[in-house]
XYZ file of C-alpha atoms in Angstrom:
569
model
C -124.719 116.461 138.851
C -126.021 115.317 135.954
C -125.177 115.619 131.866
C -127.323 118.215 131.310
C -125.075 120.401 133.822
C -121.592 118.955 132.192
C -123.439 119.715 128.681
C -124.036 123.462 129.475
C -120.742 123.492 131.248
C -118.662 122.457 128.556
C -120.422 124.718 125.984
C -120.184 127.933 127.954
C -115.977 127.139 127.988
C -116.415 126.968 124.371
C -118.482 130.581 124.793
C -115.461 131.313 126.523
C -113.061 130.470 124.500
C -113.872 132.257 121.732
C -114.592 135.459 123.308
C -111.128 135.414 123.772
C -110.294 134.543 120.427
C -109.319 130.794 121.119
C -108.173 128.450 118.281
C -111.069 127.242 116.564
C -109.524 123.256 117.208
C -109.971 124.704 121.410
C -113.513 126.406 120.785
C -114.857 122.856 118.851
C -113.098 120.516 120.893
C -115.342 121.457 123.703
C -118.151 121.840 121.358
C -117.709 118.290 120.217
C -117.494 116.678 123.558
C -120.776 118.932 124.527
C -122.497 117.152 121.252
C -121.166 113.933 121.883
C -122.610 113.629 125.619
C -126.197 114.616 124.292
C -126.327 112.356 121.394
C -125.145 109.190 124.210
C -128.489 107.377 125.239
C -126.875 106.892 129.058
C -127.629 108.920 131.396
C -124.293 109.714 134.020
C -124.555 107.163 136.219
C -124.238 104.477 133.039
C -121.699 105.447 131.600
C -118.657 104.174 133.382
C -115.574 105.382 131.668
C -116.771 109.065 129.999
C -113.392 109.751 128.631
C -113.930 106.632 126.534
C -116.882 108.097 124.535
C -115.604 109.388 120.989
C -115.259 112.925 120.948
C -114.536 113.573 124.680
C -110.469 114.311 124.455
C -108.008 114.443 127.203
C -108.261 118.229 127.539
C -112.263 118.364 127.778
C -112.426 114.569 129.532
C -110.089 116.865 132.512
C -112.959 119.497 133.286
C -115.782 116.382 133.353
C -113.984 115.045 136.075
C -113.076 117.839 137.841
C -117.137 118.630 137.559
C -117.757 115.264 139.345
C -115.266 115.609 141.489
C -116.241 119.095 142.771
C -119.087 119.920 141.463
C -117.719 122.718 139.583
C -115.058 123.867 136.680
C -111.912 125.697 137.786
C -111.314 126.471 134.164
C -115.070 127.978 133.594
C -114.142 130.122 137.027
C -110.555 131.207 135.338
C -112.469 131.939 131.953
C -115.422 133.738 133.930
C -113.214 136.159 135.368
C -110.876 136.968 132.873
C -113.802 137.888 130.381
C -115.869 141.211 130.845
C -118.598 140.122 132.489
C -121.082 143.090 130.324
C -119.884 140.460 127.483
C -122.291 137.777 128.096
C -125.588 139.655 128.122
C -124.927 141.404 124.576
C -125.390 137.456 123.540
C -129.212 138.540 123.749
C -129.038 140.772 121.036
C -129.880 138.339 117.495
C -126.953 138.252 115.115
C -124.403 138.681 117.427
C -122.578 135.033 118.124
C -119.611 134.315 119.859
C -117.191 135.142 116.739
C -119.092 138.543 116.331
C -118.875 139.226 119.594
C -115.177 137.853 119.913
C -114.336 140.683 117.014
C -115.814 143.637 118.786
C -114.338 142.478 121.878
C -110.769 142.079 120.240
C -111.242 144.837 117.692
C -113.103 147.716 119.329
C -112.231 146.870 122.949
C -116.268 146.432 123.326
C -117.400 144.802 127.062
C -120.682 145.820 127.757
C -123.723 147.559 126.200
C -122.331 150.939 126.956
C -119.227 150.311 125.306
C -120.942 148.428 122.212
C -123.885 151.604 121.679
C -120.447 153.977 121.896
C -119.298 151.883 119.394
C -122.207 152.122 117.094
C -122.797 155.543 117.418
C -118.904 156.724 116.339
C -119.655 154.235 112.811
C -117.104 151.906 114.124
C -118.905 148.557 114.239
C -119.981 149.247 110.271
C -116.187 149.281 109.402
C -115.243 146.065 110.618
C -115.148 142.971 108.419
C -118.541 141.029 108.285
C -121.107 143.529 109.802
C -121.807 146.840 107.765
C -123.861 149.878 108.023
C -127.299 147.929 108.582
C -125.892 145.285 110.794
C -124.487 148.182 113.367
C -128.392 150.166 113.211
C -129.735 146.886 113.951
C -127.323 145.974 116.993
C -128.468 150.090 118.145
C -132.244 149.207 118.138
C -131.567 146.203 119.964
C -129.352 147.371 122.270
C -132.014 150.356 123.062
C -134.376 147.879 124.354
C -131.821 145.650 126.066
C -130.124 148.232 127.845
C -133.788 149.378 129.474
C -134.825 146.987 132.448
C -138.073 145.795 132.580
C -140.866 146.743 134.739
C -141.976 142.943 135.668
C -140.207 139.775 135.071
C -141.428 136.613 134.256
C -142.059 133.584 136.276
C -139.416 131.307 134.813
C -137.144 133.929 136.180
C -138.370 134.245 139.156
C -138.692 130.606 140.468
C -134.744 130.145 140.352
C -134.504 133.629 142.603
C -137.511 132.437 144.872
C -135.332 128.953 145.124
C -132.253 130.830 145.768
C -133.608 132.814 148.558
C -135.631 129.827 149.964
C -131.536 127.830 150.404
C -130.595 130.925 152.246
C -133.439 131.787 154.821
C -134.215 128.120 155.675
C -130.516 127.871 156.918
C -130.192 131.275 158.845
C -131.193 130.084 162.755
C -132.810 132.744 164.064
C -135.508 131.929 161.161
C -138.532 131.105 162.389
C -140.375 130.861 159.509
C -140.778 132.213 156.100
C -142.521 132.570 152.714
C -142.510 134.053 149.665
C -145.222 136.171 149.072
C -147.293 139.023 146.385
C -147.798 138.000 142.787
C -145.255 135.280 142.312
C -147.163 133.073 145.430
C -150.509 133.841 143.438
C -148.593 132.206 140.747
C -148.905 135.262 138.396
C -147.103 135.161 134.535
C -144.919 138.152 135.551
C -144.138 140.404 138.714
C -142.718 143.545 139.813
C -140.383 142.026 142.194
C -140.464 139.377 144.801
C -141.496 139.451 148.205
C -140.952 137.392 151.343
C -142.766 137.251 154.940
C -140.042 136.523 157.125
C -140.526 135.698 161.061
C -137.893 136.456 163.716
C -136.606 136.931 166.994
C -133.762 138.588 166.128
C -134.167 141.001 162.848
C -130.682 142.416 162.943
C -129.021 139.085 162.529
C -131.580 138.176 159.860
C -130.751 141.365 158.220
C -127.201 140.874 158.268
C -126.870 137.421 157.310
C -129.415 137.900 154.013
C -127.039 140.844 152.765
C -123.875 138.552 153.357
C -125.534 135.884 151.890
C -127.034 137.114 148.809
C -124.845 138.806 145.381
C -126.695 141.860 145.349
C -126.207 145.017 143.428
C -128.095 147.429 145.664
C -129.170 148.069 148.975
C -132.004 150.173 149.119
C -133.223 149.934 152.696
C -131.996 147.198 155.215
C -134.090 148.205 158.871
C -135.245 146.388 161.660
C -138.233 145.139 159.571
C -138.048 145.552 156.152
C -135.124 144.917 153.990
C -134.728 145.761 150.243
C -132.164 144.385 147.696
C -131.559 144.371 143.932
C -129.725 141.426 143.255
C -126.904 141.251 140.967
C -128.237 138.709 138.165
C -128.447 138.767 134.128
C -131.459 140.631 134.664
C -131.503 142.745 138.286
C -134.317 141.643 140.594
C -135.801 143.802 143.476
C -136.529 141.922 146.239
C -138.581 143.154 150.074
C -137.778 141.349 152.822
C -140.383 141.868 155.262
C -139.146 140.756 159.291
C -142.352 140.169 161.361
C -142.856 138.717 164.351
C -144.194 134.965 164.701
C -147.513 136.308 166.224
C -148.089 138.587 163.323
C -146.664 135.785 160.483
C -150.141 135.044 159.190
C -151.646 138.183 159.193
C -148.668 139.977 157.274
C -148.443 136.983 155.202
C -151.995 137.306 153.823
C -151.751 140.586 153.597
C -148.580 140.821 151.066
C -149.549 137.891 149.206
C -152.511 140.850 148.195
C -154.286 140.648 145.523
C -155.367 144.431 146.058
C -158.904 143.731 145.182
C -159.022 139.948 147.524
C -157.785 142.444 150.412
C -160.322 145.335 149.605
C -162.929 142.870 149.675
C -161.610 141.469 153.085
C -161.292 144.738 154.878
C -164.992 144.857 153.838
C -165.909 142.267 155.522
C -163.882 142.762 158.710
C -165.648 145.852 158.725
C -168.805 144.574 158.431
C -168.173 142.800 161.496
C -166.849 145.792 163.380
C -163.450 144.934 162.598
C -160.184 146.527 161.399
C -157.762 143.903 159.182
C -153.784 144.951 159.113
C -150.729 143.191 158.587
C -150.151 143.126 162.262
C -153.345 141.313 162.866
C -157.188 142.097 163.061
C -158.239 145.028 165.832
C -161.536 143.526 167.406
C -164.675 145.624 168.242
C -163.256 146.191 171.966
C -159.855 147.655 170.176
C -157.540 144.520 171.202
C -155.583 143.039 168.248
C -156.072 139.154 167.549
C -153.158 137.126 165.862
C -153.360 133.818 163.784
C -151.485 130.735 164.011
C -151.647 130.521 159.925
C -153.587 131.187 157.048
C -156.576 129.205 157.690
C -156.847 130.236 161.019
C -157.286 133.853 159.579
C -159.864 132.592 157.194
C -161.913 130.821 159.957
C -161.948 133.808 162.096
C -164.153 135.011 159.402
C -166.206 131.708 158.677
C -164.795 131.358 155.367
C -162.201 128.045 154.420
C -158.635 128.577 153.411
C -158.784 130.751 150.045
C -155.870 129.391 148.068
C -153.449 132.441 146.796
C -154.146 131.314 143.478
C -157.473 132.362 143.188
C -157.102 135.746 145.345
C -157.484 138.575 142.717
C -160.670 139.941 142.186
C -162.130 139.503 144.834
C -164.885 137.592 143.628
C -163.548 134.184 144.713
C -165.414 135.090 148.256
C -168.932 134.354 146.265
C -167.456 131.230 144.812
C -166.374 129.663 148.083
C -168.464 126.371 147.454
C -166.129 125.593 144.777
C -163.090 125.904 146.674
C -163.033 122.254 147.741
C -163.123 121.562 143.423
C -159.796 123.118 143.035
C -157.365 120.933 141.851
C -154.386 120.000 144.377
C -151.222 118.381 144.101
C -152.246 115.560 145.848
C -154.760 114.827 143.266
C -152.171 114.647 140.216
C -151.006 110.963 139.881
C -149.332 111.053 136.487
C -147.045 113.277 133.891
C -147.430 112.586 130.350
C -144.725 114.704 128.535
C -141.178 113.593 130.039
C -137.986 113.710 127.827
C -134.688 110.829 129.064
C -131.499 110.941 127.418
C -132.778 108.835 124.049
C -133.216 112.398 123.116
C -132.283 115.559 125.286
C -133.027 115.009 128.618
C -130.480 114.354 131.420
C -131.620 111.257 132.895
C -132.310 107.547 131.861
C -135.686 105.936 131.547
C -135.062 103.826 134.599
C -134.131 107.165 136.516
C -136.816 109.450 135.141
C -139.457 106.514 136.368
C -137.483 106.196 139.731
C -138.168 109.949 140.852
C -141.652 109.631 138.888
C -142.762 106.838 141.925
C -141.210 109.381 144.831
C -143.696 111.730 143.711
C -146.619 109.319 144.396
C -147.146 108.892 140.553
C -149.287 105.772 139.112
C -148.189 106.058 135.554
C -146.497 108.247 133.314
C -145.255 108.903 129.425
C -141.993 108.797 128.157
C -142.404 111.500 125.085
C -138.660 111.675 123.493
C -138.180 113.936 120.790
C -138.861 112.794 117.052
C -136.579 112.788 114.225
C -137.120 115.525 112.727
C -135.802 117.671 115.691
C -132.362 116.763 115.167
C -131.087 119.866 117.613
C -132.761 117.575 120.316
C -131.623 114.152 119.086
C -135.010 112.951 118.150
C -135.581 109.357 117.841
C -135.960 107.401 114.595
C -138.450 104.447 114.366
C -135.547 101.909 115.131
C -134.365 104.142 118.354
C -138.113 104.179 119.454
C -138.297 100.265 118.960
C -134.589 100.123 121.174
C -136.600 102.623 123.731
C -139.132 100.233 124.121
C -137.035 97.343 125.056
C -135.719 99.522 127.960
C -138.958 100.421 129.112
C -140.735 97.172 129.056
C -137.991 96.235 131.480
C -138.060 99.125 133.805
C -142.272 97.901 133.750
C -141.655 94.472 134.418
C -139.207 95.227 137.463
C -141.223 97.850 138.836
C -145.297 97.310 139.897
C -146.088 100.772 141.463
C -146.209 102.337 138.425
C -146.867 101.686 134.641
C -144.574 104.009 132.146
C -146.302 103.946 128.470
C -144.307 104.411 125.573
C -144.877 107.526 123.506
C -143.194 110.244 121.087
C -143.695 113.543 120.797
C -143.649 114.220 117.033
C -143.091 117.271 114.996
C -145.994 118.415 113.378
C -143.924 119.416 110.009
C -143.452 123.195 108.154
C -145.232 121.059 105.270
C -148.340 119.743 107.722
C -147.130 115.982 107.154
C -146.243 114.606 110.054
C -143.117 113.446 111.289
C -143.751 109.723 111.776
C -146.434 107.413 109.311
C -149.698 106.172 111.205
C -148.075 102.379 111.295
C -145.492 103.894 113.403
C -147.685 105.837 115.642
C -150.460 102.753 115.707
C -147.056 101.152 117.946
C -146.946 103.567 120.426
C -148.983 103.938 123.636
C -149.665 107.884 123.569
C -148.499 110.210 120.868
C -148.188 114.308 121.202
C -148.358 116.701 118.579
C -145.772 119.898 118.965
C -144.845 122.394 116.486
C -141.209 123.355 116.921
C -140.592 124.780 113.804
C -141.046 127.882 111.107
C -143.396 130.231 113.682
C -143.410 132.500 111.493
C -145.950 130.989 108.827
C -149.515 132.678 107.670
C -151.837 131.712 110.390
C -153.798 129.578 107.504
C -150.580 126.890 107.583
C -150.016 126.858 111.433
C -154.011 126.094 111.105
C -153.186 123.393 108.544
C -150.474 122.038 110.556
C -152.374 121.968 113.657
C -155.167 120.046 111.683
C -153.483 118.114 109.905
C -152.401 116.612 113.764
C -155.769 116.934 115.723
C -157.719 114.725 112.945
C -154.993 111.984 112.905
C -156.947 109.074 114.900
C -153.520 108.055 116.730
C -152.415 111.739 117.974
C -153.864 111.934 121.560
C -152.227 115.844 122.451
C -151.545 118.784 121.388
C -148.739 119.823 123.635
C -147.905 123.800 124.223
C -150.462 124.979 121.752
C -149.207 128.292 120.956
C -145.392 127.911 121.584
C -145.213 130.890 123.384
C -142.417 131.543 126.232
C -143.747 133.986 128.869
C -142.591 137.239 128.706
C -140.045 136.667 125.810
C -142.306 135.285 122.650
C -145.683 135.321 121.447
C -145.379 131.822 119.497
C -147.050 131.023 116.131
C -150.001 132.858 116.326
C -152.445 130.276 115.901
C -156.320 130.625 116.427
C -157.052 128.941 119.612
C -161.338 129.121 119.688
C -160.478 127.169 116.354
C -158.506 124.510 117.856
C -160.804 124.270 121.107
C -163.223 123.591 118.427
C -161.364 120.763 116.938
C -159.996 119.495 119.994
C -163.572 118.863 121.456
C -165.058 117.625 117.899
C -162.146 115.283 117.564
C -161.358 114.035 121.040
C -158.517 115.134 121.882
C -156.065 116.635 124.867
C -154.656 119.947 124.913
C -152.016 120.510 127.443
C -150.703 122.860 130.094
C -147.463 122.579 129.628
C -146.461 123.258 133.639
C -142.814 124.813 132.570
C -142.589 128.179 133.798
C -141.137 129.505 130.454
C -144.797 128.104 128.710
C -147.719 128.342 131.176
C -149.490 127.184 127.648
C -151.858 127.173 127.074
C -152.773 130.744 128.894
C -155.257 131.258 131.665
C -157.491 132.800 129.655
C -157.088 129.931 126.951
C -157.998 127.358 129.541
C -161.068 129.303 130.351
C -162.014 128.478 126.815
C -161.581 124.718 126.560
C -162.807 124.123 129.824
C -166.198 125.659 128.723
C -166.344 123.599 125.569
C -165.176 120.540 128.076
C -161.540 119.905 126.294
C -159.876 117.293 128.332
C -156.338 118.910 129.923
C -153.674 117.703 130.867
C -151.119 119.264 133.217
C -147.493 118.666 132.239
C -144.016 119.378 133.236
C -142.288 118.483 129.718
C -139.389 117.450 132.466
C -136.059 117.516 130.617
C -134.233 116.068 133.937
C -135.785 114.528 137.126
C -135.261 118.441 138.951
C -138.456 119.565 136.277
C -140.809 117.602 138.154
C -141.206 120.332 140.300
C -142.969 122.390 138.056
C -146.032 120.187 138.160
C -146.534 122.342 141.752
C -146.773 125.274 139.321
C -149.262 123.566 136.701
C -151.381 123.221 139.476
C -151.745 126.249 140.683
C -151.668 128.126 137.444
C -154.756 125.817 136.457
C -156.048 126.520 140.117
C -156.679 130.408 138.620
C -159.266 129.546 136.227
C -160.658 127.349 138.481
C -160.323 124.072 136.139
C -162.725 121.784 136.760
C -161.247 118.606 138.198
C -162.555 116.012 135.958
C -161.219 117.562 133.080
C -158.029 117.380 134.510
C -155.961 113.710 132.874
C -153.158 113.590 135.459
C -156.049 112.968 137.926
C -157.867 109.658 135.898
C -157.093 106.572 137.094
C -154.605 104.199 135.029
C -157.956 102.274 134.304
C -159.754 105.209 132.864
C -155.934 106.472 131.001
C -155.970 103.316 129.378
C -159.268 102.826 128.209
C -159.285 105.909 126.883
C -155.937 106.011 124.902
C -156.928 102.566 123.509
C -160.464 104.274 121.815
C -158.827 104.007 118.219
C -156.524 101.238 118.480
């Protein structure tokens, strides 16, 4: 549990609320307490009495403690099943808030996207108060391209399936082991569905404890070795279950993890040899069938070292084996330099964030909190930064296995000023540049923005570069070869920002810098200690443009960090 969780909690009772038409005093109370919790600098575990913190009342300060308590709001169940569940999704379509929605709901008995196009199409939704003729064709275009499912998902929506399913099959016994496999393991922006190599004994008891286990919508097929789902979420995800025997684990593993063209190439080269590849195994010259222990076991059968998913597409990667050993790992990343604490809007303190930060092995780190100008986030002000600093200095002076600098990362402004003066950012340790704001400017001011950043002599990063989110948004358009220009002329860092919603820059974006030699560095932008994780997905994303190493900042030692942050100080 953390205040991030009680945050979203407490606003989606608010949601709540006023989809049933709720006071407005209800609806804000639990809007306020929401808003006062993220503008607190303590993270949970400081603050000893929360009902004491102004804005928290008795009636909101009830389901905080009932969230500690049990991890879980009874009155976010209640409210969750007494309103239509089709409600929540038409809160994708833009223009339509809670109030809006609260009317149709109310007024036109509206509960789903069925109900709402019905709606449209019969000129009700023009009649009522406060939408109109173009407000309902609007809500009709909209709703034609939410109501269609899409052909592949993106990653960010993936991972918390993937995690899901992981929970589930690593407690069912007769599990012997198990991976996810296809597109998603090769770390791909977007997939069909999501597959997983499961090995058993006992198939029927697998089968029958993954459909008991999981929400799903649809069944499609549930045999003795392959089992297929659609699972009941926001958006509905197909999912292949494939039940294999240990022997044939590796084999069917390889195989499903694809890509098409990495297995073509294989099935050459088996062939080649005299040999037949399968999922079951590879049929020798003689006709018997030879099983792997693993992966790499498969690989060696065919003198070739373990070929990391990441880089199985083409099929090309077998002529670039001698720069397998080059790939970046996770072993090799030793620091994170865009985490967010509760000085702004992340869910943990300082002291916490820099806890988990030395369980993953990490020799230093940056604390980037929010600037000012992003009030939405509660960005920091000069004199919060200079109260910041006091608490890390102490967290630095307690703790000698790693360093934590202090940084910012600062708005770069719709006006291209930026958000903080040079004396300011002459104080701090590291400073990122991030455009949060007005995306859709001319290209010529995002430039000008951008520039206005990369020729500062204290800005060190340009963090998510095109402020895209996979799958959803195509950012501010700006032109990258440009800023791989500037980036190299001036020095600077460009960042993969590591959160499955960015994956920014792009692969084929880091193909770029890494030719003009653009130092990168791999980030989570962790907004709680539980992002971390997605420095495992950095990794391999940068793994598919084979980044070179050294360009690579979270692998520098805190000698060469130092020396060169300190270049214009």
């Amino acid at each position: 549990m953390n205040k991030k969780v009680i945050i979203r909690t407490l606003e989606k009772i608010a949601l709540y609320l006023e989809l049933q038409g709720e006071n407005s005093f209800k609806v804000s109370a639990f809007r306020k307490a929401a808003a006062a919790l993220e503008t607190d600098e303590r993270s949970l575990s400081e603050i000893e009495d929360i009902t004491a913190i102004k804005g928290i009342g008795k009636g909101t300060a009830a389901v905080i403690e009932d969230l500690l308590q049990n991890g879980q709001s009874a009155v976010l169940q209640e409210l969750e099943q007494a309103v239509p569940k089709g409600l929540i999704p038409l809160m994708k379509v833009p223009g339509l808030g809670g109030k809006k929605l609260a009317k149709l709901y109310q007024e036109l008995g509206v509960t789903d996207v069925d109900s709402l196009l019905q709606a449209c199409e019969a000129g009700q939704v023009q009649a009522l108060a406060g939408f109109g003729a173009k407000t309902e064709e609007k809500i009709k275009k909209e709703l034609m391209n939410l109501g269609s499912r899409a052909e592949r998902l993106p990653i960010w929506q993936l991972e918390s399936v993937v995690l899901e399913i992981n929970e589930v099959l690593a407690k069912i016994v007769e599990v012997e082991r198990f991976s996810v496999a296809g597109s998603f393991r090769r770390t791909n922006e977007t997939s069909k569905d999501v597959d997983f190599i499961v090995a058993t004994t006992a198939p029927e008891a697998v089968r029958e404890a993954i459909l008991s286990q999981l929400v799903i919508l649809e069944i499609v097929a549930a045999g003795d070795t392959k089992v297929s789902v659609v699972l009941d979420r926001d958006e509905p995800v197909s999912v292949d279950f494939r039940l294999v025997t240990l022997s044939e684990y590796a084999t069917a593993l390889h195989h499903f993890t694809g890509s098409k063209d990495h297995n073509v190439r294989m099935r050459q080269l088996a062939k080649a040899q005299g040999k037949k590849i399968s999922e079951y195994g590879v049929e020798q010259p003689d006709g018997t069938m030879m099983t792997f222990a693993s992966e790499q076991d498969f690989f060696a059968h065919f003198d070739l070292p373990f070929i990391p998913p990441t880089v199985r597409e083409s099929g090309k990667e077998l002529e670039r084996l001698e720069e397998l050993q080059q790939l970046v790992q996770l072993d090799d990343i030793i620091s994170d330099l865009h985490l967010h604490t509760t000085w702004s809007d992340g869910a943990h303190s300082v002291a916490e964030m820099g806890h988990a930060l030395i369980e993953k092995g990490y020799q230093y780190a940056v604390i980037t909190d929010h600037s000012q100008y992003l009030k939405v986030a509660n960005g920091l002000t000069p004199e919060r930064l200079a109260k910041q600093k006091v608490e890390i200095e102490q967290f630095n002076a307690q703790q000698l296995s790693i360093r934590l600098f202090r940084g910012t990362e600062m708005d770069i402004l719709p006006d291209a000023t930026l958000d903080f003066s040079d004396e300011m950012l002459h104080e701090l340790d590291f400073v990122i540049a991030s455009i949060h704001s007005s995306f859709t400017q001319s290209q010529e001011k995002i430039m000008e923005r951008l520039y206005t950043a990369i020729t500062n002599p204290y800005v060190h990063m340009i963090a998510h570069p095109t402020g895209r989110i996979v799958g959803q948004r195509g950012g501010y358009n700006p032109d990258i070869p440009q800023l791989i220009e500037w980036a190299a002329e001036h020095g600077k860092i460009l960042e993969l920002n590591a959160n499955p919603y960015r994956l920014d820059l792009c692969t084929e974006h880091l193909q770029l810098a890494m030719e003009k030699n653009v130092p990168i560095a791999i980030n989570t932008d962790a907004h709680a200690v539980e992002h971390l994780r997605f420095m495992d997905i950095g990794v391999q994303y940068a793994q598919k443009v084979w980044l070179k190493k050294e360009l690579i900042v979270n692998t520098w030692t805190l000698a060469q960090f130092e020396a060169w942050i300190r270049r214009n100080k």
